[in-house]
Short mmCIF file of C-alpha atoms and ligand atoms in Angstrom, two decimals:
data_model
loop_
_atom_site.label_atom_id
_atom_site.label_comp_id
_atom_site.label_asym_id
_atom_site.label_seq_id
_atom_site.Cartn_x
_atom_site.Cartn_y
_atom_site.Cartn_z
CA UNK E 1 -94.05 36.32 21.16
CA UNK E 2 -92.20 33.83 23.52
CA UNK E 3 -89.42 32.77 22.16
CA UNK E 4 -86.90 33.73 19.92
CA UNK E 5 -83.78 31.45 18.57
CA UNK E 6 -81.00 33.07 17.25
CA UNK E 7 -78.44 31.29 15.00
CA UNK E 8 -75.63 32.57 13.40
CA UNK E 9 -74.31 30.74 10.60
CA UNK E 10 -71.48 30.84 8.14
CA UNK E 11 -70.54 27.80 5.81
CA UNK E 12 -73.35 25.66 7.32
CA UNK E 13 -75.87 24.50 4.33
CA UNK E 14 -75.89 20.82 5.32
CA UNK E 15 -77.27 21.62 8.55
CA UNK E 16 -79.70 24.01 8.80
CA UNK E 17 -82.52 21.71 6.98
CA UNK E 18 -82.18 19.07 9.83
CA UNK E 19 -81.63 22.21 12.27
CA UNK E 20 -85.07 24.05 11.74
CA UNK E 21 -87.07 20.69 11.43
CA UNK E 22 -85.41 19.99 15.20
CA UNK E 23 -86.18 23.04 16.69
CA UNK E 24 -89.93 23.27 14.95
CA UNK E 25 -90.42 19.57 16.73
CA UNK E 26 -89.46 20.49 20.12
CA UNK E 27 -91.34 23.94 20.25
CA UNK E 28 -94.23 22.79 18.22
CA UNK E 29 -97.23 24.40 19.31
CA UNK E 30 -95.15 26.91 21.05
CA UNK E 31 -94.88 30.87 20.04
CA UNK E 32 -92.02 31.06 18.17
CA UNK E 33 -89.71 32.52 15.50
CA UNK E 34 -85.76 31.72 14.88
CA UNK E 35 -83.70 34.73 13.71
CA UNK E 36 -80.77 33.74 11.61
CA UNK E 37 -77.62 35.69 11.27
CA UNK E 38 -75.48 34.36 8.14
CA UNK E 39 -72.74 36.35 6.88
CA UNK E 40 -72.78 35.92 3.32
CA UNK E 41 -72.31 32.12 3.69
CA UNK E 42 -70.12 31.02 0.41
CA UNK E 43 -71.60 27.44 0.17
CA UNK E 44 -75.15 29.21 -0.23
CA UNK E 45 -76.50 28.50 3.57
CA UNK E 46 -78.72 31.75 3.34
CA UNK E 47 -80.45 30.75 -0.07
CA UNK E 48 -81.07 27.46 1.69
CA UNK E 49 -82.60 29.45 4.71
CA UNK E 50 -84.50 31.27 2.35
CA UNK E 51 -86.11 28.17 1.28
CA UNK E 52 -86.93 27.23 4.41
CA UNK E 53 -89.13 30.09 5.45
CA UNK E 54 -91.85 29.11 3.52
CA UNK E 55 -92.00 26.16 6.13
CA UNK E 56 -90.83 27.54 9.41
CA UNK E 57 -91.06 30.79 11.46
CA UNK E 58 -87.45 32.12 10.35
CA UNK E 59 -86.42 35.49 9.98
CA UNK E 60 -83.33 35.68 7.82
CA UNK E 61 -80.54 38.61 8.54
CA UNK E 62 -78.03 38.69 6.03
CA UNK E 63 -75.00 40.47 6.39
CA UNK E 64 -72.67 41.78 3.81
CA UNK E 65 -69.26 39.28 4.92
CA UNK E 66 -67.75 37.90 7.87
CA UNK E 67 -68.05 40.09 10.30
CA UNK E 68 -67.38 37.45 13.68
CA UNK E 69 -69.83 35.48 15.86
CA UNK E 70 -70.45 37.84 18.78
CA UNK E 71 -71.71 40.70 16.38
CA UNK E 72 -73.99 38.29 14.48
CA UNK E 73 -75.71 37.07 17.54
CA UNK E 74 -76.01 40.54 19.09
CA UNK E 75 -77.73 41.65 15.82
CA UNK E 76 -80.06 38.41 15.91
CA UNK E 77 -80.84 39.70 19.12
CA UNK E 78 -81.81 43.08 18.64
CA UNK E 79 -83.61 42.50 15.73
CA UNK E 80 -85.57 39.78 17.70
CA UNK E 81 -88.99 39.86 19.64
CA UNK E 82 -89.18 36.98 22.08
CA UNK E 83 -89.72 37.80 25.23
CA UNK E 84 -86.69 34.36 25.82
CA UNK E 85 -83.99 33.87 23.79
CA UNK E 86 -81.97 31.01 22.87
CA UNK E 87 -78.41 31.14 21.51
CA UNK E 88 -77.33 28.25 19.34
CA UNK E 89 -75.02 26.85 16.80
CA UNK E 90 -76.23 26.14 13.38
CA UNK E 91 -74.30 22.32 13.18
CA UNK E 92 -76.30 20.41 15.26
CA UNK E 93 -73.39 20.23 18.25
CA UNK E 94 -75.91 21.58 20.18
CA UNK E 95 -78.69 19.51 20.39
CA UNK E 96 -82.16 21.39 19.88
CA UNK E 97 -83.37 18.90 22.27
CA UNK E 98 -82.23 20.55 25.58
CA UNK E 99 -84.01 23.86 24.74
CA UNK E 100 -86.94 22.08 26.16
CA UNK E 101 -84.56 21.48 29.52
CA UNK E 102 -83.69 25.34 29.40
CA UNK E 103 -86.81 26.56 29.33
CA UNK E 104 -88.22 24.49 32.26
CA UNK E 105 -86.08 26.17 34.16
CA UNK E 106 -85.71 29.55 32.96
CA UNK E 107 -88.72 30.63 35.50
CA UNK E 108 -86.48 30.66 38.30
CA UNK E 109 -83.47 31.97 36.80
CA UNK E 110 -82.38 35.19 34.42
CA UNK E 111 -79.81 32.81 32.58
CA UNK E 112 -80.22 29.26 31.46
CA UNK E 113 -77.19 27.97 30.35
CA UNK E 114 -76.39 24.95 28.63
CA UNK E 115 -73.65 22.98 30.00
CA UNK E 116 -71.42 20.75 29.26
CA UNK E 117 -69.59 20.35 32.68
CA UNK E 118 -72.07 19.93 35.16
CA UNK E 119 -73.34 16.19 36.29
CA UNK E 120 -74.53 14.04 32.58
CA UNK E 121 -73.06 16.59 30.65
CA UNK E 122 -69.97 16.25 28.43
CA UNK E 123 -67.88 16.37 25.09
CA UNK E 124 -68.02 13.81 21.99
CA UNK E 125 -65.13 13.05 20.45
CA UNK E 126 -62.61 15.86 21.34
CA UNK E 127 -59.29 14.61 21.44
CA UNK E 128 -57.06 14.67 24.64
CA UNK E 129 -55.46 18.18 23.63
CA UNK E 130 -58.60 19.88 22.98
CA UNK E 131 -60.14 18.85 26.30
CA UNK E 132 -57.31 20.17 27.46
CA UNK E 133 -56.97 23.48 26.34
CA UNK E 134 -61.39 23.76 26.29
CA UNK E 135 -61.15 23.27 30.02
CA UNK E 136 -57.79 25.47 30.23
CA UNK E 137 -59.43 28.32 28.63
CA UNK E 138 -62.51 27.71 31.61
CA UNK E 139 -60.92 28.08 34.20
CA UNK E 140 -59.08 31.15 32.69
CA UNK E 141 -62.26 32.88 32.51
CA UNK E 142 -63.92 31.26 35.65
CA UNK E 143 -60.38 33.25 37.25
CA UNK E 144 -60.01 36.72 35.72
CA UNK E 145 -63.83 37.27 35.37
CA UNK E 146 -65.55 37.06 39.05
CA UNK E 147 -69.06 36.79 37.29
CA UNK E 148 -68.21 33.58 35.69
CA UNK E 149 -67.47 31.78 38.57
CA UNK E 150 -70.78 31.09 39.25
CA UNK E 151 -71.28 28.95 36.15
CA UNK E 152 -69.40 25.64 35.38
CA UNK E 153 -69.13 26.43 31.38
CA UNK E 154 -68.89 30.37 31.27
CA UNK E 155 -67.74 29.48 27.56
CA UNK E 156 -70.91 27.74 25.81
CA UNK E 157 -71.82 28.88 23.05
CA UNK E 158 -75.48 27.68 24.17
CA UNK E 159 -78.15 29.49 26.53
CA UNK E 160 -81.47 30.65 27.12
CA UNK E 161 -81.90 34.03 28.30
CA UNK E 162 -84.75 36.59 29.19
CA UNK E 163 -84.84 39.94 27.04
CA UNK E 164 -84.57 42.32 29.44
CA UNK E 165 -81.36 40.85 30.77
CA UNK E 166 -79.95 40.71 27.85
CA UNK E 167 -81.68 44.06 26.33
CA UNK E 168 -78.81 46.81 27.33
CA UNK E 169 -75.31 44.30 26.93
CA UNK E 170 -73.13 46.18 24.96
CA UNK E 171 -69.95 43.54 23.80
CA UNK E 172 -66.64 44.43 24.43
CA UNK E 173 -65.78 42.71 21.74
CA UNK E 174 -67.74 42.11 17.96
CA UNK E 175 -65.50 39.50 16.80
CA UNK E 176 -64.76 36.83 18.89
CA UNK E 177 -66.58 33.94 19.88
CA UNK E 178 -67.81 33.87 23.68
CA UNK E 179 -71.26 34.93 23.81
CA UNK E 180 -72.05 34.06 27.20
CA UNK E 181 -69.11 35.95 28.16
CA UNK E 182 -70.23 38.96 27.50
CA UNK E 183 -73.72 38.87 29.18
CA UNK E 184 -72.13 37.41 32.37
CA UNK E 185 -69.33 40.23 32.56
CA UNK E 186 -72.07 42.90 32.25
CA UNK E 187 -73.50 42.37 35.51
CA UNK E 188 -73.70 41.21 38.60
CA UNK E 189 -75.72 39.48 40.70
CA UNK E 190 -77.65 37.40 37.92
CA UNK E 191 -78.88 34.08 38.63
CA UNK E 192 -77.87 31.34 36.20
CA UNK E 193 -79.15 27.83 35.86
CA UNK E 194 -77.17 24.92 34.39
CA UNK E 195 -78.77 21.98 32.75
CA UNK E 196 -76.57 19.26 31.41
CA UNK E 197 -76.09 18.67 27.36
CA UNK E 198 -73.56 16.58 25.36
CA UNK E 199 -71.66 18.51 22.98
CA UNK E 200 -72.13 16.50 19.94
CA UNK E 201 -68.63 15.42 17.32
CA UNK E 202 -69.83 17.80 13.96
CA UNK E 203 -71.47 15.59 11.63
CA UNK E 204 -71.46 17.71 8.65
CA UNK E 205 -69.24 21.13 7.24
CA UNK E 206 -66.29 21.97 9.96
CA UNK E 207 -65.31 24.40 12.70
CA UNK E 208 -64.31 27.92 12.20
CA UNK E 209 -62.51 27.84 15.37
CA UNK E 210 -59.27 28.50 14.74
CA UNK E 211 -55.79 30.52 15.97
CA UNK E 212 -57.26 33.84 15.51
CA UNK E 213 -60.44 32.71 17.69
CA UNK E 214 -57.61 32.04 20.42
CA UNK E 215 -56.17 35.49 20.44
CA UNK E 216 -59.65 36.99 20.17
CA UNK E 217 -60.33 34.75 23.07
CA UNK E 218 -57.35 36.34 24.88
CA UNK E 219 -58.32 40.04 23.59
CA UNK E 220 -61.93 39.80 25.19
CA UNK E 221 -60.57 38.29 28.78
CA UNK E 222 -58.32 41.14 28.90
CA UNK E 223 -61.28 43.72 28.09
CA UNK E 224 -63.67 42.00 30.63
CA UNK E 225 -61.31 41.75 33.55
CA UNK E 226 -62.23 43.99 36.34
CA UNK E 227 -60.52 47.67 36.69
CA UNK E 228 -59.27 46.44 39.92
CA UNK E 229 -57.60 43.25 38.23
CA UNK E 230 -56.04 45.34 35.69
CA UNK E 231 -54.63 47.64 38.19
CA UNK E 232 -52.91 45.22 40.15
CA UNK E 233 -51.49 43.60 36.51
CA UNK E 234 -50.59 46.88 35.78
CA UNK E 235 -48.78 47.45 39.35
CA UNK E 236 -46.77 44.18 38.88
CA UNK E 237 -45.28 45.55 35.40
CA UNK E 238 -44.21 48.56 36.68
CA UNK E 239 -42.28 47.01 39.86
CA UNK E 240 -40.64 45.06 37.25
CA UNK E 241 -39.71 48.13 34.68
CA UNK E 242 -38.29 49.59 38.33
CA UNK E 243 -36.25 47.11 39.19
CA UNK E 244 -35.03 45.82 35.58
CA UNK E 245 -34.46 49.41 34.50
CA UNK E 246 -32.47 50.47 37.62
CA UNK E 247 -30.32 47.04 37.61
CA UNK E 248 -29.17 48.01 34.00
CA UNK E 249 -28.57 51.00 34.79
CA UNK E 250 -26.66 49.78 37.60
CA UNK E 251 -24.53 47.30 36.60
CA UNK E 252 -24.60 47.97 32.89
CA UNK E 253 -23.38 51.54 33.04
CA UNK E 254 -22.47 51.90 36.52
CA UNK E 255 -24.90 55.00 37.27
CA UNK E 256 -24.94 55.40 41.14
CA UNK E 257 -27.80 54.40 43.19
CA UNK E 258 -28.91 57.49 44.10
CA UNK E 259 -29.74 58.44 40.12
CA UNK E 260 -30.90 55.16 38.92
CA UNK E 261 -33.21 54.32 42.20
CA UNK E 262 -35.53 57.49 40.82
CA UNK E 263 -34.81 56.67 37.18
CA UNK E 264 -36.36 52.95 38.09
CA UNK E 265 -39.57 54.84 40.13
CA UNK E 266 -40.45 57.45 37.48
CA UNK E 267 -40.08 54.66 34.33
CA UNK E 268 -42.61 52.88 36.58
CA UNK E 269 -45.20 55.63 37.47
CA UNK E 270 -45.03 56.15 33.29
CA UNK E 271 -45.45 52.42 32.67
CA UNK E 272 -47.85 52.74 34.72
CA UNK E 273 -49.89 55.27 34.10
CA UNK E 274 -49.65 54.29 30.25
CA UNK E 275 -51.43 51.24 31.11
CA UNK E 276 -53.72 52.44 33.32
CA UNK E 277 -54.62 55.39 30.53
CA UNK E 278 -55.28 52.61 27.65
CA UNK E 279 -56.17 49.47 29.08
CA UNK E 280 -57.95 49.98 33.12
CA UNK E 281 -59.57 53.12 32.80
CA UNK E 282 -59.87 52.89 28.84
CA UNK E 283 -63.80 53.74 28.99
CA UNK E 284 -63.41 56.64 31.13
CA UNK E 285 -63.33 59.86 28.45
CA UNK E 286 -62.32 63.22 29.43
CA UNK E 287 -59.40 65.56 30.46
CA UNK E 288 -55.89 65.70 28.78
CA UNK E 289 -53.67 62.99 28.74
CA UNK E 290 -50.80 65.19 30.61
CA UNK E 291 -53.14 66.80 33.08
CA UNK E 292 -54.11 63.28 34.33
CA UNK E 293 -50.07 62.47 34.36
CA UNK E 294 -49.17 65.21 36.35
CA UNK E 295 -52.56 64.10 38.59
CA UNK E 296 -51.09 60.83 38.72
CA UNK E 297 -47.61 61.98 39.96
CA UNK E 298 -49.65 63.74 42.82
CA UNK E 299 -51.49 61.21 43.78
CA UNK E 300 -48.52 58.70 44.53
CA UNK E 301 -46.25 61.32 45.93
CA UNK E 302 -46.20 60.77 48.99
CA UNK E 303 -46.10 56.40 48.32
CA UNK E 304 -42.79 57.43 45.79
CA UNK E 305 -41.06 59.33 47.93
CA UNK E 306 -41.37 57.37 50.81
CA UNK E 307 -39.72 54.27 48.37
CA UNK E 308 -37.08 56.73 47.10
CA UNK E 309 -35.87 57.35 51.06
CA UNK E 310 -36.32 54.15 51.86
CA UNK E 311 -34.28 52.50 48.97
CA UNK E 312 -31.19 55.28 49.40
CA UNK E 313 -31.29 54.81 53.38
CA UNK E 314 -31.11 50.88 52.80
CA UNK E 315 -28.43 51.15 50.28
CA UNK E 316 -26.22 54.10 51.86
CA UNK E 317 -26.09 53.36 55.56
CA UNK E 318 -27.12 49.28 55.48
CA UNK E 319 -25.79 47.24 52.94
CA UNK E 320 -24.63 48.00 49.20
CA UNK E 321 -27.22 46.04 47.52
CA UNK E 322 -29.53 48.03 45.12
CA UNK E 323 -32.12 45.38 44.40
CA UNK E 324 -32.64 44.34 47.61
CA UNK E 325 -32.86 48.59 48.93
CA UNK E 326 -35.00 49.59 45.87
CA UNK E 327 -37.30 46.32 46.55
CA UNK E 328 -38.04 46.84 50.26
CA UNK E 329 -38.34 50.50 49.24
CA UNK E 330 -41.44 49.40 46.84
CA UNK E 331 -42.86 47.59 50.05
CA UNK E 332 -42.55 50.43 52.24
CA UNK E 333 -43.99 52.97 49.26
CA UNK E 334 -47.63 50.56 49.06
CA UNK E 335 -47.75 50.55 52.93
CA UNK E 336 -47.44 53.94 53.35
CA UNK E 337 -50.04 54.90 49.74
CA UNK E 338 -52.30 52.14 52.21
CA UNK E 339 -51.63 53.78 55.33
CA UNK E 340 -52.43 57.28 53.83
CA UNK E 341 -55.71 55.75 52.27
CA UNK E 342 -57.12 54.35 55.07
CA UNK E 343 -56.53 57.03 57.40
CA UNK E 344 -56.85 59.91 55.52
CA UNK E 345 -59.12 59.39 52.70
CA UNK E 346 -61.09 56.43 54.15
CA UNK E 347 -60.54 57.68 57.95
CA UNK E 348 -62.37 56.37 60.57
CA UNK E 349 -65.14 57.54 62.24
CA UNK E 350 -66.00 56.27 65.64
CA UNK E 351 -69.58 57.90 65.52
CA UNK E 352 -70.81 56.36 62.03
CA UNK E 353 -68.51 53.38 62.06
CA UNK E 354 -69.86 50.10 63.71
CA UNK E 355 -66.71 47.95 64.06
CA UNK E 356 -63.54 49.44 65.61
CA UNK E 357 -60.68 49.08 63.56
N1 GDD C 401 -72.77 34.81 11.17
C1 GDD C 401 -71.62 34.23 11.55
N2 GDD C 401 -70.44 34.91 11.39
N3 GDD C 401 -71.65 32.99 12.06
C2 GDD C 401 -70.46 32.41 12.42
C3 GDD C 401 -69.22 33.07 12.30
C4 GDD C 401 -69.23 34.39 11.74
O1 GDD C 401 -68.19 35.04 11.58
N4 GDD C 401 -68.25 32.23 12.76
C5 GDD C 401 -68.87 31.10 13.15
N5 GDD C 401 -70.21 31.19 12.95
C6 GDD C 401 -71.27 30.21 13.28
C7 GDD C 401 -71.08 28.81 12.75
O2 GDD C 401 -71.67 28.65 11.47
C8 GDD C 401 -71.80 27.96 13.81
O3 GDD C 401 -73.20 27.95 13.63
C9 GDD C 401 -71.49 28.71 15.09
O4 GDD C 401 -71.22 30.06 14.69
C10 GDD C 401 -70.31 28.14 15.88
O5 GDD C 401 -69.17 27.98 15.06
P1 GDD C 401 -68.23 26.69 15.13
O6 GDD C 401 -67.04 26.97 14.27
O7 GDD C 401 -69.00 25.45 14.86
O8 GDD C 401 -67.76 26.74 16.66
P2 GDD C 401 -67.32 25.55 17.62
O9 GDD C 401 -68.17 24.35 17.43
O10 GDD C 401 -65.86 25.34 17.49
O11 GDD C 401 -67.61 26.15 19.09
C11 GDD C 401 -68.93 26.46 19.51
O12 GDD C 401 -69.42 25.71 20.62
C12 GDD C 401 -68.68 25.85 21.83
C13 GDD C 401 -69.35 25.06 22.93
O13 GDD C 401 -70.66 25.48 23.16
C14 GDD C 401 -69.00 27.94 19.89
O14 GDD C 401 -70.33 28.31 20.14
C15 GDD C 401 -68.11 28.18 21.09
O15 GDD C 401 -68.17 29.54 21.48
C16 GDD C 401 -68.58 27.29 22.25
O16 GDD C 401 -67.66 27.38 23.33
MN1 MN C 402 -69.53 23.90 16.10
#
């Protein structure tokens, strides 16, 4: 089979007649089947569906509730068999029309997305504070995800893409909302297409796009981040738990600098590596929790305790001022954790290396 179309629906009855006879007319003739995912539609969408079967190439999934976009359309998918697949909307917002555009381009692309900010495309009727925040939460993505940078709408809900790319994604996140996401945060290096479409006002039933979609939203860009994004995050919290902790320590209850300097390090290294254990390196299994603390400690010795010496020889012998010591003190600890990298673990070698340093 060529191509497969995979809809997920929920609450969308009034659409899906005028849906399949749109889709049959543009890929009439064509070798093709549309797999949709409805979870236990209220209003009766699957029955409808159902009905339509007996007319059109549809193969109905239906789930047992509401169990979020992303994990419908991943189930359309695997339980697909086009060789291309199309992910759409049930309500008509996305015009079947431009799957003709996507697939005259899919030949020279792994991913052809559907886009509403490139040249002639656009949104219908979205009022001023929805533009807003639609082209907000863009270039969010477009800057904490690296792959999407490469598309102008990393957040349509609209594409065409070829099976084996899409074969082996496993989501980050079930519920949720951004498809595309996902397949663009799973690897590099793919080649997208855009072709233009207008995202049409919703004629009939209404959006189920609402405040919990938002923090989803949130949830998945902070699971499809890169490690090395999180770690730098990460790195920023725990100069601030230094440096608020040892202030109110400080001035609150007048502990000297010399005890609440090292109390402002270690609450960072175990901010730190608290982070670092649940969120960066969440995926990677194995080993004891305290085992990799104690590692961790190890590991930044040297960077800690040249911020420790640094902060009490600022504050002791320069000038009284704790914030100031214990700040430079962080500067001098990630110069000397780079230092140590670069020559000692990463060291160079003037017989393999082609540039000199
Ligand atoms: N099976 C299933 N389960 N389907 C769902 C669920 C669910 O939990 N939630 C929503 N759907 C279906 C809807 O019936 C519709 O077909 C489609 O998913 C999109 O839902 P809408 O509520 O209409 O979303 P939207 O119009 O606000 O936003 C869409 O278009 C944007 C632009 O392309 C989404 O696709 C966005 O992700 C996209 O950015
Ligand atoms: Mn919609």
């Amino acid at each position: 089979m060529r191509i497969s179309i995979v809809v997920p629906t929920y609450n969308e009855k009034e659409n899906v007649d005028e849906l399949m006879s749109r889709i049959d007319k543009v890929l009439n003739g064509l070798d093709y089947e549309i797999v949709v995912v409805d979870d236990n539609s209220p209003d009766g969408t699957a029955e409808r569906v159902a009905e339509l079967s007996v007319r059109y190439p549809i193969k109905l999934i239906r789930r047992e509730g509401k169990q979020g976009l992303i994990s419908a359309v991943f189930e359309g998918i695997n339980s697909s068999g086009g060789e291309h697949v199309v992910i759409m909307d049930a309500d008509l917002q996305h015009p079947p029309e431009v799957i003709r555009e996507l697939l005259k381009v899919v030949d020279s692309c792994d991913l052809a997305v559907a886009s509403r900010y490139v040249k002639g495309g656009g949104v219908e009727g979205f009022p001023f504070v929805r533009r807003v925040i639609s082209l907000g939460a863009t270039y969010l993505a477009r800057i904490l995800i690296p792959q999407a940078r490469k598309v102008r709408d990393p957040l349509s809900g609209f594409f065409l893409v070829r099976r084996e790319v899409i074969k082996d994604v496993k989501p980050a996140m079930s519920r949720g909302y951004k498809v595309l996401l996902e397949v663009l945060a799973s690897r590099k290096g793919l080649k997208v297409c855009e072709v233009p479409y207008v995202f049409r006002s919703r004629l009939k039933g209404e959006s189920k796009l609402g405040w919990r979609e938002i923090l989803n939203y949130v949830k998945q860009l902070l699971l499809l981040m890169p490690d090395y994004y999180k770690f730098a995050v990460v790195g920023i919290t725990g100069v601030l738990v230094n440096l608020g902790l040892m202030t109110l320590l400080e001035y609150l209850f007048t502990i000297p600098h010399i005890v609440a300097s090292a109390v402002g390090i270690e609450a960072s290294l175990t901010n730190n590596f608290i982070w670092n254990d649940v969120w960066t390196f969440r995926n990677r299994k194995g080993g004891s929790r305290l085992k990799k603390y104690l590692k961790y400690h190890l590991s930044t010795l040297v960077g800690n305790a040249s911020q420790y010496l640094t902060s009490q020889l600022i504050y002791y012998l320069l000038l009284r001022e704790s914030v100031i010591s214990q700040t430079t003190g962080i500067i001098v600890g990630f110069i000397a954790n780079y230092l140590i990298s670069s020559k000692y673990v990463w060291s160079y070698n003037p017989h393999l290396d082609a540039r000199h340093p």
